[in-house]
Amino acid sequence: MERVFDICHGCRRCVSLCDAFPTLFDLVDESPTMELDGVDKKDFGKVVDACYLCDLCYQVKCPYVPPHEWELDFPHLMLRAKAKKFRDSGAPLNSRVLSSTDAVGRLATIPILNLGARAATQTSIGRQALKAAVGVHHQAPIPSYTGRRLSRRRQPEPAQSPAADAPKVAIVPSCYCEFNEPEIAEDLLAVLRHNGAEVRLLEHKACCGMPKMELGDLERVEQLKDANIPQLAELAASGWALITPVPSCNVMYRNELPLLFPEDERVQRVRGAMRDVFEFLSDRHRADALNLEFKNPLGQVAYQVACHQRVQNIGPRTKQVLELVPDTQVLPIERCSGHDGTYGVRTETYETAQKIARPVARQVLKNAPDAVTSDCPMASAQIAHAVKQSPPPSASAGQEPAAPARNWKHPISLLRHAYGI
C-alpha cells in the first residue's frame, strides 16, 4: 500500500472517482510533511474501507496498470487488504448480514414472513428498526422482496420449438432476480425466445460471491464458487452460452473468480462461456440474426452505464441495441451511481454514496427522459432515490419544470416493451 499510495499521491487522476482517493489525498495533505511518509500507516485502513471495488480506477483512469513496469492494480490491492482484515478480525454484524444475500432472501420470501419483510423495507417504523438492527440508513433505497420467488414461478413454454441451429442460452438468474425482481429474468427469457434462441432458465443455486468478496471473506467466496461452478461448467462444455442480467455477477464469473482460482479449469471454462445480455444480442445483430420488428418506441432513455458494466470491456452494447428501436434516443451517463453493494445503504456511508449519485441525478432531471435505466437494477434504485432527494432544475421563464421520468426499468424490460411481447 505504501508503494501504490505514493504513486497515486503523485498522480491524482482518480480524485473524482470515489471517496477512497480523496481520503488518501486528504491524509497526505494534512500530514506534517505533506507527503506519504507523514501519514500514520494505521490510517491506511481508512482508504481501504472507502474502496468498494468498482474497478474503474484500474480500467479507465490509471496510466500505471500492466504492462507498465509499476504494475498498479489498486482495486485488487484493496481486496487483499480487506481479506487480511477479515481474516484477522472478522467483520461487523451488519456487514455480514447485508452480504448474506441468499440467507436474507430466503427468509424474506417465506410467505408468512414476506409481509414483515415488506413492512421492514417500506415503513418508517420498519426502517428505524433496520437501522438499529443492521445499520441500514433509514432513507437508503433498499429493494423489496417478492412474494413469489423466481424459482417458484411456472414459466410459459416456448410458442414454437427453436431451430436446430439456434443458439443455446442458459440464464443464470442471480440473487436479485430470485428474491427481488423475478420479472427481469422473465423479460430476458421472453426476449431471447423472441429471437429464436433455445433458452434454459436455471434454478438459483447460490450467490455469485461478489458481496462476500467485497467484504474480504474469500473462504465463503470459494464455498459459493464450489456450489455454482460444476453445473455452469457442464453447460459451458456442452456449448451453452451463460447469461446473467446483473453486471456484478458477470464480473464475478468473468474476472474475479478466474483471478482467484487460476488453476481451476472449470472456472476458466465458465469464464469463456459467460456473456453480457446485450453483448449477446449485439453479436446476434452483427450476424443479421436479431429480430428488428419493434412495435413500441422508447423515446428518450437516460442510460446510466454501471461500473461493473464498463469494466467488462465490451463497449456500449446496451446503448447500441436499444437504439435499434425506432424513435429511441439513448443518453449515456458514465458516472457511478454510488450504490456499490452495501455501500449505498449502510448508515456510515450513505451520505457519501448520495454525493456520488448526485451528478447522475442532475443529468436525469436536466433531460427529463421518458425512461431511466441501468444494467444494474440496484443502481437504478439508487438513482431514483437521488432524483427524489434532489431539487428540480429551475425552469426557463414561462416554462414549467421538466417532469420526472415515468419508466424506471431494466434495459431488457424496455426491450421487451419495444417488442410488444
Short mmCIF file of C-alpha atoms in Angstrom, two decimals:
data_model
loop_
_atom_site.label_atom_id
_atom_site.label_comp_id
_atom_site.label_asym_id
_atom_site.label_seq_id
_atom_site.Cartn_x
_atom_site.Cartn_y
_atom_site.Cartn_z
CA MET A 1 0.00 0.00 0.00
CA GLU A 2 2.82 2.41 0.77
CA ARG A 3 4.32 1.94 -2.70
CA VAL A 4 0.99 2.29 -4.52
CA PHE A 5 -0.33 5.13 -2.37
CA ASP A 6 2.82 7.14 -3.05
CA ILE A 7 2.36 6.73 -6.81
CA CYS A 8 -1.33 7.69 -6.53
CA HIS A 9 -0.43 10.76 -4.49
CA GLY A 10 1.90 11.91 -7.27
CA CYS A 11 -0.74 11.39 -9.96
CA ARG A 12 -4.18 12.13 -8.50
CA ARG A 13 -6.09 11.39 -11.73
CA CYS A 14 -8.64 9.33 -9.78
CA VAL A 15 -9.65 12.04 -7.32
CA SER A 16 -13.16 12.30 -8.78
CA LEU A 17 -13.99 8.56 -8.94
CA CYS A 18 -14.95 7.63 -5.38
CA ASP A 19 -14.17 8.51 -1.78
CA ALA A 20 -11.07 6.29 -1.47
CA PHE A 21 -8.79 8.69 -3.32
CA PRO A 22 -9.93 11.93 -1.64
CA THR A 23 -9.49 10.11 1.69
CA LEU A 24 -5.91 9.20 0.73
CA PHE A 25 -5.04 12.65 -0.58
CA ASP A 26 -6.50 14.38 2.48
CA LEU A 27 -4.38 12.16 4.71
CA VAL A 28 -1.29 13.20 2.74
CA ASP A 29 -2.15 16.90 2.57
CA GLU A 30 -2.92 17.08 6.29
CA SER A 31 0.24 15.25 7.33
CA PRO A 32 3.26 17.12 8.77
CA THR A 33 5.40 16.51 5.66
CA MET A 34 2.55 16.73 3.10
CA GLU A 35 3.98 13.52 1.65
CA LEU A 36 3.03 9.90 2.26
CA ASP A 37 5.86 9.40 4.76
CA GLY A 38 4.00 11.75 7.10
CA VAL A 39 0.83 9.61 7.15
CA ASP A 40 0.35 7.18 10.03
CA LYS A 41 0.07 3.71 8.50
CA LYS A 42 -2.76 2.97 10.90
CA ASP A 43 -4.81 5.36 8.77
CA PHE A 44 -4.25 3.33 5.60
CA GLY A 45 -7.33 1.33 6.60
CA LYS A 46 -9.50 4.40 6.06
CA VAL A 47 -8.64 4.25 2.36
CA VAL A 48 -9.36 0.53 2.23
CA ASP A 49 -12.76 0.98 3.87
CA ALA A 50 -13.69 3.67 1.34
CA CYS A 51 -13.00 1.40 -1.65
CA TYR A 52 -15.99 -0.61 -2.88
CA LEU A 53 -14.14 -2.45 -5.68
CA CYS A 54 -15.84 -0.87 -8.68
CA ASP A 55 -12.54 -1.36 -10.62
CA LEU A 56 -12.93 1.89 -12.57
CA CYS A 57 -9.59 3.28 -11.40
CA TYR A 58 -7.87 0.25 -12.93
CA GLN A 59 -9.92 0.22 -16.12
CA VAL A 60 -10.42 3.85 -17.10
CA LYS A 61 -8.06 6.14 -15.21
CA CYS A 62 -4.77 4.63 -14.10
CA PRO A 63 -1.80 5.05 -16.51
CA TYR A 64 0.33 2.63 -14.46
CA VAL A 65 -1.55 -0.64 -14.85
CA PRO A 66 0.22 -3.60 -16.53
CA PRO A 67 2.11 -3.73 -18.83
CA HIS A 68 3.58 -0.61 -17.18
CA GLU A 69 6.57 -1.62 -15.08
CA TRP A 70 4.94 -0.28 -11.89
CA GLU A 71 2.07 -2.78 -12.35
CA LEU A 72 -0.55 -0.96 -10.28
CA ASP A 73 -3.79 -2.78 -9.53
CA PHE A 74 -5.42 -0.58 -6.92
CA PRO A 75 -8.74 -2.47 -6.52
CA HIS A 76 -7.11 -5.87 -6.03
CA LEU A 77 -4.62 -4.39 -3.60
CA MET A 78 -7.62 -3.14 -1.65
CA LEU A 79 -9.17 -6.62 -1.90
CA ARG A 80 -6.01 -8.12 -0.40
CA ALA A 81 -6.21 -5.61 2.45
CA LYS A 82 -9.89 -6.36 3.01
CA ALA A 83 -9.16 -10.11 3.02
CA LYS A 84 -6.39 -9.68 5.58
CA LYS A 85 -8.62 -7.52 7.76
CA PHE A 86 -11.41 -10.09 7.57
CA ARG A 87 -9.02 -12.94 8.39
CA ASP A 88 -7.54 -11.05 11.34
CA SER A 89 -10.64 -9.51 12.90
CA GLY A 90 -13.74 -10.62 11.02
CA ALA A 91 -16.44 -8.12 10.04
CA PRO A 92 -19.22 -6.23 11.83
CA LEU A 93 -22.56 -7.99 12.15
CA ASN A 94 -24.33 -5.58 9.83
CA SER A 95 -21.82 -6.19 7.03
CA ARG A 96 -22.07 -9.96 7.45
CA VAL A 97 -25.86 -9.85 7.37
CA LEU A 98 -26.14 -7.47 4.42
CA SER A 99 -23.69 -9.52 2.34
CA SER A 100 -25.60 -12.77 3.02
CA THR A 101 -27.98 -12.24 0.14
CA ASP A 102 -29.20 -15.85 -0.08
CA ALA A 103 -29.93 -16.24 3.61
CA VAL A 104 -31.76 -12.91 3.86
CA GLY A 105 -33.62 -13.52 0.59
CA ARG A 106 -34.82 -16.98 1.57
CA LEU A 107 -36.14 -15.71 4.88
CA ALA A 108 -37.75 -12.59 3.44
CA THR A 109 -39.60 -14.52 0.72
CA ILE A 110 -41.16 -17.12 3.01
CA PRO A 111 -44.88 -16.28 2.62
CA ILE A 112 -45.56 -15.88 6.32
CA LEU A 113 -42.51 -13.60 6.69
CA ASN A 114 -42.86 -11.69 3.44
CA LEU A 115 -45.33 -9.15 4.82
CA GLY A 116 -42.95 -8.47 7.68
CA ALA A 117 -40.06 -8.02 5.23
CA ARG A 118 -42.10 -5.56 3.19
CA ALA A 119 -43.02 -3.64 6.31
CA ALA A 120 -39.37 -3.53 7.34
CA THR A 121 -38.31 -2.07 3.99
CA GLN A 122 -41.27 0.20 3.24
CA THR A 123 -42.49 1.74 6.52
CA SER A 124 -40.81 4.35 8.70
CA ILE A 125 -41.04 2.17 11.82
CA GLY A 126 -39.58 -0.78 9.95
CA ARG A 127 -36.75 1.36 8.57
CA GLN A 128 -35.83 2.63 12.02
CA ALA A 129 -35.77 -0.98 13.23
CA LEU A 130 -33.48 -1.97 10.35
CA LYS A 131 -31.19 0.92 11.18
CA ALA A 132 -30.92 -0.18 14.81
CA ALA A 133 -30.51 -3.87 13.97
CA VAL A 134 -28.13 -3.94 11.00
CA GLY A 135 -27.11 -0.32 10.36
CA VAL A 136 -29.17 0.32 7.21
CA HIS A 137 -29.74 4.05 6.83
CA HIS A 138 -33.41 4.89 7.32
CA GLN A 139 -33.59 6.77 3.99
CA ALA A 140 -31.45 4.45 1.87
CA PRO A 141 -33.09 2.73 -1.11
CA ILE A 142 -33.34 -1.00 -0.47
CA PRO A 143 -35.15 -3.47 -2.69
CA SER A 144 -38.40 -5.04 -1.65
CA TYR A 145 -38.71 -8.83 -1.59
CA THR A 146 -41.07 -10.62 -3.90
CA GLY A 147 -43.91 -12.67 -2.50
CA ARG A 148 -43.16 -15.37 -5.08
CA ARG A 149 -39.57 -16.27 -5.85
CA LEU A 150 -38.46 -16.78 -9.43
CA SER A 151 -37.76 -20.49 -8.94
CA ARG A 152 -41.35 -20.98 -7.71
CA ARG A 153 -42.96 -19.35 -10.73
CA ARG A 154 -44.13 -21.53 -13.58
CA GLN A 155 -42.60 -20.20 -16.79
CA PRO A 156 -44.55 -20.49 -20.07
CA GLU A 157 -43.44 -22.97 -22.67
CA PRO A 158 -42.00 -21.52 -25.89
CA ALA A 159 -44.58 -20.80 -28.58
CA GLN A 160 -42.56 -22.88 -31.05
CA SER A 161 -39.57 -25.16 -30.94
CA PRO A 162 -36.25 -23.45 -31.69
CA ALA A 163 -34.47 -24.21 -34.94
CA ALA A 164 -31.85 -26.92 -34.97
CA ASP A 165 -29.07 -24.36 -35.33
CA ALA A 166 -30.49 -21.96 -32.70
CA PRO A 167 -28.04 -20.61 -30.14
CA LYS A 168 -28.29 -22.29 -26.75
CA VAL A 169 -28.51 -19.88 -23.81
CA ALA A 170 -28.72 -20.66 -20.10
CA ILE A 171 -29.92 -17.79 -17.90
CA VAL A 172 -28.11 -17.57 -14.55
CA PRO A 173 -30.76 -15.62 -12.63
CA SER A 174 -28.74 -14.08 -9.73
CA CYS A 175 -29.91 -13.47 -6.16
CA TYR A 176 -31.58 -10.24 -7.20
CA CYS A 177 -33.84 -11.85 -9.79
CA GLU A 178 -34.56 -14.80 -7.49
CA PHE A 179 -35.62 -12.79 -4.45
CA ASN A 180 -36.33 -9.22 -5.55
CA GLU A 181 -37.34 -8.68 -9.18
CA PRO A 182 -38.12 -12.00 -10.90
CA GLU A 183 -39.66 -10.02 -13.76
CA ILE A 184 -36.20 -9.10 -15.07
CA ALA A 185 -35.28 -12.75 -15.66
CA GLU A 186 -38.71 -13.41 -17.15
CA ASP A 187 -38.32 -10.48 -19.53
CA LEU A 188 -34.89 -11.80 -20.56
CA LEU A 189 -36.38 -15.24 -21.17
CA ALA A 190 -39.09 -13.73 -23.39
CA VAL A 191 -36.67 -11.58 -25.41
CA LEU A 192 -34.25 -14.44 -26.04
CA ARG A 193 -37.05 -16.74 -27.17
CA HIS A 194 -38.42 -13.97 -29.38
CA ASN A 195 -35.02 -14.00 -31.06
CA GLY A 196 -35.11 -17.71 -31.73
CA ALA A 197 -32.75 -18.93 -29.02
CA GLU A 198 -33.08 -22.21 -27.18
CA VAL A 199 -33.27 -21.00 -23.59
CA ARG A 200 -32.98 -22.63 -20.19
CA LEU A 201 -33.79 -20.62 -17.06
CA LEU A 202 -31.56 -22.17 -14.41
CA GLU A 203 -32.71 -22.56 -10.85
CA HIS A 204 -30.81 -20.30 -8.49
CA LYS A 205 -28.24 -22.27 -6.51
CA ALA A 206 -26.15 -19.70 -4.65
CA CYS A 207 -24.94 -16.11 -4.77
CA CYS A 208 -22.09 -15.48 -7.22
CA GLY A 209 -19.97 -14.34 -4.26
CA MET A 210 -19.48 -10.67 -5.10
CA PRO A 211 -20.95 -9.33 -1.79
CA LYS A 212 -18.72 -11.64 0.24
CA MET A 213 -15.69 -10.76 -1.85
CA GLU A 214 -16.26 -7.06 -1.22
CA LEU A 215 -16.22 -7.92 2.48
CA GLY A 216 -12.93 -9.81 2.13
CA ASP A 217 -14.49 -13.16 3.07
CA LEU A 218 -12.63 -15.21 0.45
CA GLU A 219 -13.30 -18.51 2.21
CA ARG A 220 -17.03 -18.00 1.69
CA VAL A 221 -16.37 -16.93 -1.91
CA GLU A 222 -14.72 -20.30 -2.51
CA GLN A 223 -17.68 -22.14 -0.99
CA LEU A 224 -20.10 -20.28 -3.28
CA LYS A 225 -17.86 -20.98 -6.24
CA ASP A 226 -17.98 -24.69 -5.44
CA ALA A 227 -21.79 -24.53 -5.30
CA ASN A 228 -22.22 -22.80 -8.67
CA ILE A 229 -19.37 -23.74 -10.95
CA PRO A 230 -19.98 -27.50 -11.50
CA GLN A 231 -23.37 -27.00 -13.18
CA LEU A 232 -22.24 -23.95 -15.15
CA ALA A 233 -19.06 -25.65 -16.34
CA GLU A 234 -21.03 -28.65 -17.54
CA LEU A 235 -23.35 -26.40 -19.55
CA ALA A 236 -20.40 -24.45 -20.95
CA ALA A 237 -18.75 -27.70 -22.07
CA SER A 238 -21.98 -28.58 -23.89
CA GLY A 239 -21.95 -25.35 -25.90
CA TRP A 240 -24.37 -23.26 -23.85
CA ALA A 241 -23.80 -19.53 -23.53
CA LEU A 242 -24.24 -18.37 -19.92
CA ILE A 243 -26.04 -15.08 -19.36
CA THR A 244 -26.92 -13.22 -16.18
CA PRO A 245 -28.86 -9.93 -16.19
CA VAL A 246 -26.79 -8.40 -13.35
CA PRO A 247 -23.35 -6.96 -14.32
CA SER A 248 -21.72 -7.70 -10.95
CA CYS A 249 -22.40 -11.41 -11.43
CA ASN A 250 -20.84 -11.24 -14.88
CA VAL A 251 -17.75 -9.54 -13.47
CA MET A 252 -17.51 -12.20 -10.77
CA TYR A 253 -17.57 -15.09 -13.23
CA ARG A 254 -15.54 -13.40 -15.98
CA ASN A 255 -12.92 -11.51 -13.98
CA GLU A 256 -12.75 -12.19 -10.26
CA LEU A 257 -13.15 -15.97 -9.91
CA PRO A 258 -10.63 -16.65 -12.71
CA LEU A 259 -8.13 -14.41 -10.91
CA LEU A 260 -8.77 -16.05 -7.54
CA PHE A 261 -8.71 -19.62 -8.90
CA PRO A 262 -6.44 -19.58 -11.98
CA GLU A 263 -5.76 -23.34 -11.80
CA ASP A 264 -9.43 -24.35 -11.72
CA GLU A 265 -10.24 -25.49 -15.26
CA ARG A 266 -13.99 -25.37 -14.65
CA VAL A 267 -13.80 -21.73 -13.57
CA GLN A 268 -11.88 -20.89 -16.75
CA ARG A 269 -14.44 -22.77 -18.85
CA VAL A 270 -17.29 -20.77 -17.30
CA ARG A 271 -15.36 -17.58 -17.92
CA GLY A 272 -15.24 -18.37 -21.63
CA ALA A 273 -18.98 -19.05 -21.82
CA MET A 274 -20.20 -16.09 -19.77
CA ARG A 275 -21.83 -13.31 -21.79
CA ASP A 276 -23.42 -10.00 -21.03
CA VAL A 277 -27.08 -9.80 -22.08
CA PHE A 278 -26.61 -7.05 -24.63
CA GLU A 279 -23.23 -8.34 -25.75
CA PHE A 280 -25.08 -11.48 -26.85
CA LEU A 281 -27.90 -9.54 -28.54
CA SER A 282 -25.45 -7.18 -30.23
CA ASP A 283 -23.49 -10.12 -31.64
CA ARG A 284 -26.76 -11.57 -32.96
CA HIS A 285 -27.43 -8.25 -34.68
CA ARG A 286 -23.96 -8.24 -36.25
CA ALA A 287 -24.75 -11.70 -37.60
CA ASP A 288 -28.06 -10.37 -39.05
CA ALA A 289 -29.92 -12.68 -36.67
CA LEU A 290 -31.60 -10.18 -34.33
CA ASN A 291 -35.34 -9.63 -34.62
CA LEU A 292 -35.82 -5.95 -35.57
CA GLU A 293 -39.63 -5.94 -35.68
CA PHE A 294 -40.26 -3.46 -32.89
CA LYS A 295 -43.77 -2.25 -32.11
CA ASN A 296 -43.23 0.45 -29.48
CA PRO A 297 -40.74 3.34 -29.45
CA LEU A 298 -38.91 4.06 -26.19
CA GLY A 299 -38.46 7.81 -26.66
CA GLN A 300 -35.59 9.42 -24.80
CA VAL A 301 -33.82 6.99 -22.46
CA ALA A 302 -31.30 8.12 -19.84
CA TYR A 303 -28.90 5.20 -19.52
CA GLN A 304 -26.54 5.03 -16.54
CA VAL A 305 -23.57 2.89 -17.53
CA ALA A 306 -22.99 0.78 -14.43
CA CYS A 307 -19.40 0.47 -13.19
CA HIS A 308 -19.38 -3.32 -13.47
CA GLN A 309 -20.77 -2.97 -16.99
CA ARG A 310 -17.89 -0.75 -18.03
CA VAL A 311 -15.13 -2.91 -16.60
CA GLN A 312 -16.15 -5.88 -18.76
CA ASN A 313 -14.53 -4.08 -21.73
CA ILE A 314 -17.30 -4.99 -24.15
CA GLY A 315 -18.19 -1.49 -25.34
CA PRO A 316 -21.59 0.28 -25.23
CA ARG A 317 -23.60 -2.77 -26.27
CA THR A 318 -26.73 -1.87 -24.29
CA LYS A 319 -26.91 1.57 -25.89
CA GLN A 320 -26.32 0.15 -29.36
CA VAL A 321 -29.12 -2.41 -29.08
CA LEU A 322 -31.68 -0.03 -27.55
CA GLU A 323 -31.01 2.48 -30.32
CA LEU A 324 -32.11 -0.11 -32.87
CA VAL A 325 -35.66 0.63 -31.67
CA PRO A 326 -37.19 3.32 -33.93
CA ASP A 327 -37.79 6.74 -32.38
CA THR A 328 -35.45 5.98 -29.49
CA GLN A 329 -32.59 8.13 -28.28
CA VAL A 330 -30.23 6.86 -25.59
CA LEU A 331 -28.38 9.38 -23.41
CA PRO A 332 -25.44 7.59 -21.73
CA ILE A 333 -24.38 8.75 -18.25
CA GLU A 334 -20.92 7.42 -17.46
CA ARG A 335 -20.91 8.18 -13.76
CA CYS A 336 -21.08 5.87 -10.76
CA SER A 337 -24.45 5.64 -9.01
CA GLY A 338 -22.84 5.28 -5.58
CA HIS A 339 -24.79 2.12 -4.73
CA ASP A 340 -21.97 -0.42 -4.96
CA GLY A 341 -23.29 -3.34 -2.98
CA THR A 342 -23.87 -2.39 0.64
CA TYR A 343 -22.01 0.92 0.38
CA GLY A 344 -25.08 2.93 -0.56
CA VAL A 345 -27.28 1.63 2.25
CA ARG A 346 -25.03 1.48 5.30
CA THR A 347 -25.50 4.31 7.77
CA GLU A 348 -21.80 5.20 7.82
CA THR A 349 -21.51 5.52 4.02
CA TYR A 350 -24.99 6.59 2.92
CA GLU A 351 -24.24 10.33 2.71
CA THR A 352 -21.08 9.76 0.66
CA ALA A 353 -22.99 7.43 -1.67
CA GLN A 354 -25.60 10.14 -2.18
CA LYS A 355 -22.89 12.65 -3.03
CA ILE A 356 -21.56 10.26 -5.68
CA ALA A 357 -25.08 9.78 -7.12
CA ARG A 358 -25.98 13.47 -7.37
CA PRO A 359 -24.28 14.17 -10.73
CA VAL A 360 -26.27 11.30 -12.26
CA ALA A 361 -29.50 12.61 -10.71
CA ARG A 362 -28.79 16.09 -12.05
CA GLN A 363 -28.44 14.77 -15.59
CA VAL A 364 -31.68 12.83 -15.27
CA LEU A 365 -33.53 15.88 -14.00
CA LYS A 366 -31.99 18.12 -16.62
CA ASN A 367 -33.01 15.93 -19.56
CA ALA A 368 -36.40 14.74 -18.22
CA PRO A 369 -36.25 11.48 -20.23
CA ASP A 370 -39.14 9.15 -20.94
CA ALA A 371 -37.26 6.31 -19.22
CA VAL A 372 -34.26 5.83 -16.97
CA THR A 373 -32.36 2.59 -17.00
CA SER A 374 -29.17 0.86 -15.91
CA ASP A 375 -27.93 -2.68 -16.44
CA CYS A 376 -27.58 -2.78 -12.65
CA PRO A 377 -31.09 -2.72 -11.11
CA MET A 378 -29.69 -1.60 -7.77
CA ALA A 379 -28.01 1.37 -9.45
CA SER A 380 -31.39 2.30 -10.94
CA ALA A 381 -32.93 2.30 -7.47
CA GLN A 382 -30.08 4.46 -6.16
CA ILE A 383 -30.52 6.97 -8.99
CA ALA A 384 -34.29 7.09 -8.50
CA HIS A 385 -33.69 7.82 -4.82
CA ALA A 386 -31.14 10.53 -5.62
CA VAL A 387 -33.58 12.14 -8.04
CA LYS A 388 -36.24 12.28 -5.32
CA GLN A 389 -33.72 13.83 -2.93
CA SER A 390 -32.58 16.47 -5.45
CA PRO A 391 -34.27 19.81 -6.07
CA PRO A 392 -35.81 20.06 -9.55
CA PRO A 393 -33.86 22.18 -12.05
CA SER A 394 -35.21 25.70 -12.39
CA ALA A 395 -37.44 26.14 -15.42
CA SER A 396 -36.88 28.85 -18.00
CA ALA A 397 -39.08 31.89 -17.83
CA GLY A 398 -42.64 30.99 -18.60
CA GLN A 399 -41.97 27.23 -18.62
CA GLU A 400 -42.91 24.52 -16.20
CA PRO A 401 -40.13 22.45 -14.61
CA ALA A 402 -39.39 19.26 -16.53
CA ALA A 403 -41.41 16.24 -15.44
CA PRO A 404 -39.52 13.29 -13.97
CA ALA A 405 -39.12 10.08 -15.96
CA ARG A 406 -42.11 7.74 -15.96
CA ASN A 407 -40.24 4.47 -16.53
CA TRP A 408 -37.51 3.02 -14.31
CA LYS A 409 -36.88 -0.40 -15.80
CA HIS A 410 -34.02 -2.75 -16.61
CA PRO A 411 -32.86 -2.37 -20.26
CA ILE A 412 -34.06 -5.88 -21.10
CA SER A 413 -37.53 -4.94 -19.79
CA LEU A 414 -37.50 -1.85 -22.01
CA LEU A 415 -36.55 -4.05 -24.95
CA ARG A 416 -39.40 -6.43 -24.25
CA HIS A 417 -41.77 -3.47 -24.18
CA ALA A 418 -40.33 -2.32 -27.52
CA TYR A 419 -41.04 -5.75 -29.00
CA GLY A 420 -44.57 -5.68 -27.56
CA ILE A 421 -44.35 -9.25 -26.30
#
